[in-house]
XYZ file of C-alpha atoms in Angstrom:
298
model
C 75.077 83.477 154.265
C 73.874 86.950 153.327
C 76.728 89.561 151.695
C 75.998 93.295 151.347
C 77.839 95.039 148.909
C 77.486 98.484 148.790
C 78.717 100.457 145.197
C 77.021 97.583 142.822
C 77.381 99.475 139.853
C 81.177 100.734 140.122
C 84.189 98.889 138.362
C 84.547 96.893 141.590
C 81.128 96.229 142.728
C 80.059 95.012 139.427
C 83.086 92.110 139.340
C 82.117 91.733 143.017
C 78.467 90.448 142.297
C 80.203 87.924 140.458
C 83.068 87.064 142.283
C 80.781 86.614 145.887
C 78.125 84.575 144.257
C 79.598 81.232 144.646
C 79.592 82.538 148.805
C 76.403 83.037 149.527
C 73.385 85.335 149.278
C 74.571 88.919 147.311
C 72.460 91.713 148.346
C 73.713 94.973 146.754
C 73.167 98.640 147.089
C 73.392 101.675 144.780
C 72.769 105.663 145.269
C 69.934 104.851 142.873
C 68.736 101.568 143.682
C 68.893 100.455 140.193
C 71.714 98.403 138.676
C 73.544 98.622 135.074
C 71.249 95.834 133.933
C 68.248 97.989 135.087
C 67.395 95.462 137.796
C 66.601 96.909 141.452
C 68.388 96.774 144.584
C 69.093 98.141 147.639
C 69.421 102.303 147.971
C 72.226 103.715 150.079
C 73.117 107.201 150.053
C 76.928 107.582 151.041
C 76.009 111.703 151.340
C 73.961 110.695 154.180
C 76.185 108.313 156.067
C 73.438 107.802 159.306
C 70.770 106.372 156.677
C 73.148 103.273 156.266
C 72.590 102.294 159.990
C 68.909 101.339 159.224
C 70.103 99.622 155.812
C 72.478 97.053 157.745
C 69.756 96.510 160.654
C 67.183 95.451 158.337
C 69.615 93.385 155.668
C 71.772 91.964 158.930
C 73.963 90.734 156.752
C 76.989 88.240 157.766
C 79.670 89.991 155.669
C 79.995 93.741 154.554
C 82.146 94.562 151.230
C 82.406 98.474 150.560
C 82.863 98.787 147.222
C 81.375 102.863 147.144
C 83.306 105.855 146.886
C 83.833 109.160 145.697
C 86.247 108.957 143.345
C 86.471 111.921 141.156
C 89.957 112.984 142.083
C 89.970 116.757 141.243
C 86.340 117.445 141.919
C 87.149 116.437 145.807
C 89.861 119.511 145.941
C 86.263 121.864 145.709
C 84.319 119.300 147.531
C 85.761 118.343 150.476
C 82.855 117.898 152.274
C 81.676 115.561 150.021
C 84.598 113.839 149.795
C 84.779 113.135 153.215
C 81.384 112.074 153.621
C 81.408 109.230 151.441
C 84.656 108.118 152.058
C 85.863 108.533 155.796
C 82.021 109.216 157.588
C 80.703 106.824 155.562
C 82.763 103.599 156.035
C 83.009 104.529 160.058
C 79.307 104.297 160.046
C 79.378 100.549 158.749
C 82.437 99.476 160.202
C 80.881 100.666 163.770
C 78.043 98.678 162.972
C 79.630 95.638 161.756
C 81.593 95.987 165.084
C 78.849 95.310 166.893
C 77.245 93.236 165.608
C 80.199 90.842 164.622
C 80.035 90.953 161.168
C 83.698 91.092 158.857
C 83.405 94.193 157.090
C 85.699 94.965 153.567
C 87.181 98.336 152.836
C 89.224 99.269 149.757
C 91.632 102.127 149.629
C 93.982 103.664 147.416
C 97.617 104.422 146.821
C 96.855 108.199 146.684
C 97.055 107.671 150.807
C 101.196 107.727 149.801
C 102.980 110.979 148.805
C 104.438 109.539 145.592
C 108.283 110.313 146.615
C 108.910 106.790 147.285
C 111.841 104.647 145.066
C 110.525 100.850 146.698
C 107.236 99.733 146.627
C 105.337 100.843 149.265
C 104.750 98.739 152.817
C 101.304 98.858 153.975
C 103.185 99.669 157.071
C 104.754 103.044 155.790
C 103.952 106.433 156.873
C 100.818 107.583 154.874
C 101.272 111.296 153.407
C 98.392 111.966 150.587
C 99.087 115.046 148.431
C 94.977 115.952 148.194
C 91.726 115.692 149.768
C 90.688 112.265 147.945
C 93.747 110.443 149.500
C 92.946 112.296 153.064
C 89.607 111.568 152.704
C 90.661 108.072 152.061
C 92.972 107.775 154.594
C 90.772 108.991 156.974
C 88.138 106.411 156.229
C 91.068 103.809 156.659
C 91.419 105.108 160.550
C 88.081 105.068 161.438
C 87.714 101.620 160.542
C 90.499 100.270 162.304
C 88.912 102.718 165.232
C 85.922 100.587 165.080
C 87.755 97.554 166.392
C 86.043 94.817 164.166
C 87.353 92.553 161.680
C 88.493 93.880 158.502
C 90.013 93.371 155.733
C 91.523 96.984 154.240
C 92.518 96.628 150.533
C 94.915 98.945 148.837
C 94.343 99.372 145.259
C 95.702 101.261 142.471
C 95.483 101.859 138.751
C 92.006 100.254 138.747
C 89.800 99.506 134.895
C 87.825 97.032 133.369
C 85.987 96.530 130.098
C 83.103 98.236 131.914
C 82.935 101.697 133.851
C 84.691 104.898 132.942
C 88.405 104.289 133.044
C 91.763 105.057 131.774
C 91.472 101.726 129.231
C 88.040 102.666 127.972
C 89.133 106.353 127.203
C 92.467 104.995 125.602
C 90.626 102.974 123.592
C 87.610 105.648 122.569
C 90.206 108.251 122.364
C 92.207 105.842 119.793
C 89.729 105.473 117.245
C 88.985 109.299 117.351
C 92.731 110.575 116.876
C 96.271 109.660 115.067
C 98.390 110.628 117.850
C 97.940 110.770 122.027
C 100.272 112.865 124.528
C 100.274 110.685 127.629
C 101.779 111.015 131.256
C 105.404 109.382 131.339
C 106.557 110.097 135.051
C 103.218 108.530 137.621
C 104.586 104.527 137.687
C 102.100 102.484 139.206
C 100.263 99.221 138.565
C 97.248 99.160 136.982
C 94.966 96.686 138.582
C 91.797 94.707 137.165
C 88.604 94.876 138.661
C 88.190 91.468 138.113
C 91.337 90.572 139.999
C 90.117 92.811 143.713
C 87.113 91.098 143.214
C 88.387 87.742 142.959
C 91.092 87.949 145.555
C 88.382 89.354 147.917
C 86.199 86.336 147.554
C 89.756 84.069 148.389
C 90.564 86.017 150.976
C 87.031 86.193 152.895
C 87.503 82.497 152.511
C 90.632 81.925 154.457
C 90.779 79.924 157.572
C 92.542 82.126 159.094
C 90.232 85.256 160.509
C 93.064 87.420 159.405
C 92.146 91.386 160.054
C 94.490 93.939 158.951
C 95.872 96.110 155.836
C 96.892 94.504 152.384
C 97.657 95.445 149.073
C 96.166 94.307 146.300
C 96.991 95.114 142.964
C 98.544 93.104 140.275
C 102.580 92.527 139.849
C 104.937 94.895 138.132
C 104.581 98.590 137.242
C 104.385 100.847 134.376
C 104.062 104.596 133.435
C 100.599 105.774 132.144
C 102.324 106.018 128.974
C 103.495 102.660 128.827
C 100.256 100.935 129.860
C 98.457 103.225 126.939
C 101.035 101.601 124.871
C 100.111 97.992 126.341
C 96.758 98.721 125.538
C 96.833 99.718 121.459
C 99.272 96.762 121.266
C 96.934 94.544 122.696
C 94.214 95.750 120.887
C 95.453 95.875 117.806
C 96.114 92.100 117.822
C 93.003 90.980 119.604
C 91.290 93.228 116.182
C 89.483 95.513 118.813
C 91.150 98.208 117.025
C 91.604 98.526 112.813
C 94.726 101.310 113.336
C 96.543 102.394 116.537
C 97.462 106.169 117.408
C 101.240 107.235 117.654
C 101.557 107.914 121.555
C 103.797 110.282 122.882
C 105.434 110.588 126.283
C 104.975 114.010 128.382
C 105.649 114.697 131.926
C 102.855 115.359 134.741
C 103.739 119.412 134.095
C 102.520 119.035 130.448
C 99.165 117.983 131.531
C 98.277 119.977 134.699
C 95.446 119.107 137.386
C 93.862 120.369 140.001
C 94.788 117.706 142.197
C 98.427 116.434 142.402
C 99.102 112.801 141.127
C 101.822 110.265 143.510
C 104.516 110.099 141.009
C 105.641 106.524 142.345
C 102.167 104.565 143.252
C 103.734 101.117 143.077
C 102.810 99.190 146.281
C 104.297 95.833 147.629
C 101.652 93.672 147.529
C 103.730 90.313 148.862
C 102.018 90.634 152.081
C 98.853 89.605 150.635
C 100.207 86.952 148.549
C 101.906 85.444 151.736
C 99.424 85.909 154.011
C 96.587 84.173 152.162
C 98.280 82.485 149.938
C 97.424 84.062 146.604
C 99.552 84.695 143.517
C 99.104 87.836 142.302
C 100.106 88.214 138.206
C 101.726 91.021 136.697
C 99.695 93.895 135.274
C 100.197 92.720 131.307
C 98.839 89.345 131.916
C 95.750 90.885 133.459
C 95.473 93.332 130.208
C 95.371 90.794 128.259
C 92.023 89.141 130.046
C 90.460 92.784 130.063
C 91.044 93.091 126.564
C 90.064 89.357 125.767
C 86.073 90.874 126.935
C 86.352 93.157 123.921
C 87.337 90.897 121.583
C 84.701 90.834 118.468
């Protein structure tokens, strides 16, 4: 069995080459066509959504995970276009394909499709409201797979880091050694999510018997502030000895630190759909820091 995965070198797509092995035959794509490791692969160029057609005709792979994205949240507000390419044309483009040709095709989306005014975790089945043009863009790329009317499997996902990438851990921790004390975000609760952990439930869940299509989320249990997972992450570090000293870290609200694109205040989605419907156990967020730090450990 042959699986394309397109975005190799992002958080996900990196713990996705892993996490797929055991399934079959990973072929994987960057913008590039070079991996972290310097190894080649497959090019795909999201910014040119029709050049993917000829990718997936000449791969004809069994199962499609989309692991690409633009995902630089305030640069979309002056880039729509861009935006939209990668993350709405884009994913209509495979899903149409894998439509035809028969082929399950994986999506991953974002809590950013929600307005943030929520007081409950969020049902996949809620009205979908986003506050910028990455969660519209997002959104949109949601519809036009369902419009495709082949299998999928659309993840919702929030909160996302690793020990690799660029991410809010991995500027915590840089930004820790560098400074004594941190003003962080206090009112945007969510659930940050591992990479690892989408990967892994992806490969368990293109494994059920079932042939379930549909919408899930998938993050980890629990929430937190940003603040309180920045102090998660010094605490953690501090006793794994991945950091000699920890920064004092002090708790400001979203006005303190303005953006150009608005933030969901409440990003905590109910993810007990997932865990029902395949069968997985999902942890809470702390037990997965602990595993993401564990990587770093000297």
């Amino acid at each position: 069995m042959t699986i394309l995965v397109f975005g190799g070198n992002g958080q996900v797509g990196r713990e996705l080459l892993r996490a797929l092995s055991s399934l079959g035959t990973v072929v994987t794509t960057t913008r590039s066509g070079t991996l972290t490791d310097d190894s080649t692969c497959e090019v795909a160029d999201f910014d040119q959504p029709d050049s993917l057609v000829a990718l997936l005709g000449r791969v004809r792979p069994d199962i499609v995970v989309n692991a690409a994205a633009y995902t630089a949240v305030d640069k979309a507000e002056q880039d729509a276009e861009a935006a939209f390419r990668a993350n709405a044309e884009a994913p209509g483009v495979i899903a149409r394909w894998c439509s035809r040709a028969g082929v399950p095709f994986v999506h991953y989306s974002t809590d950013y499709v929600f307005d943030g005014e929520g007081t409950a975790p969020y049902r996949e089945d809620q009205p979908t409201a986003p506050l910028g043009v990455y969660g519209t863009s997002k959104r949109d790329g949601e519809d036009r797979v369902r419009a495709a009317g082949g299998r999928h499997l659309i993840f919702r996902t929030a909160w996302v880091y690793a020990a690799h990438g660029n991410n809010f851990l991995r500027t915590m921790l840089r930004i820790g050694t560098e400074r004594p004390a941190l003003r962080v975000v206090a009112d945007q609760i969510g659930t940050p999510t591992p990479a690892a952990l989408i990967a892994d439930v992806t490969a368990q869940a293109l494994q059920h018997a079932g042939g379930l299509s549909g919408t899930w989320h998938l993050t980890a249990s629990g929430q937190t502030s940003w603040h309180g997972f920045a102090e998660a992450i010094f605490a953690e570090a501090l006793a794994r000895g991945v950091l000699p000293r920890v920064p004092s870290v002090q708790a400001i609200a979203s006005s303190e630190y303005p953006t150009p694109a608005k933030r969901p205040s409440w990003s905590v989605l109910d993810n007990s759909k997932l865990q029902q419907d395949f069968d997985i156990l999902l942890p809470d967020w702390q037990e997965g820091l602990k595993r993401v730090i564990g990587e770093l450990t000297p």
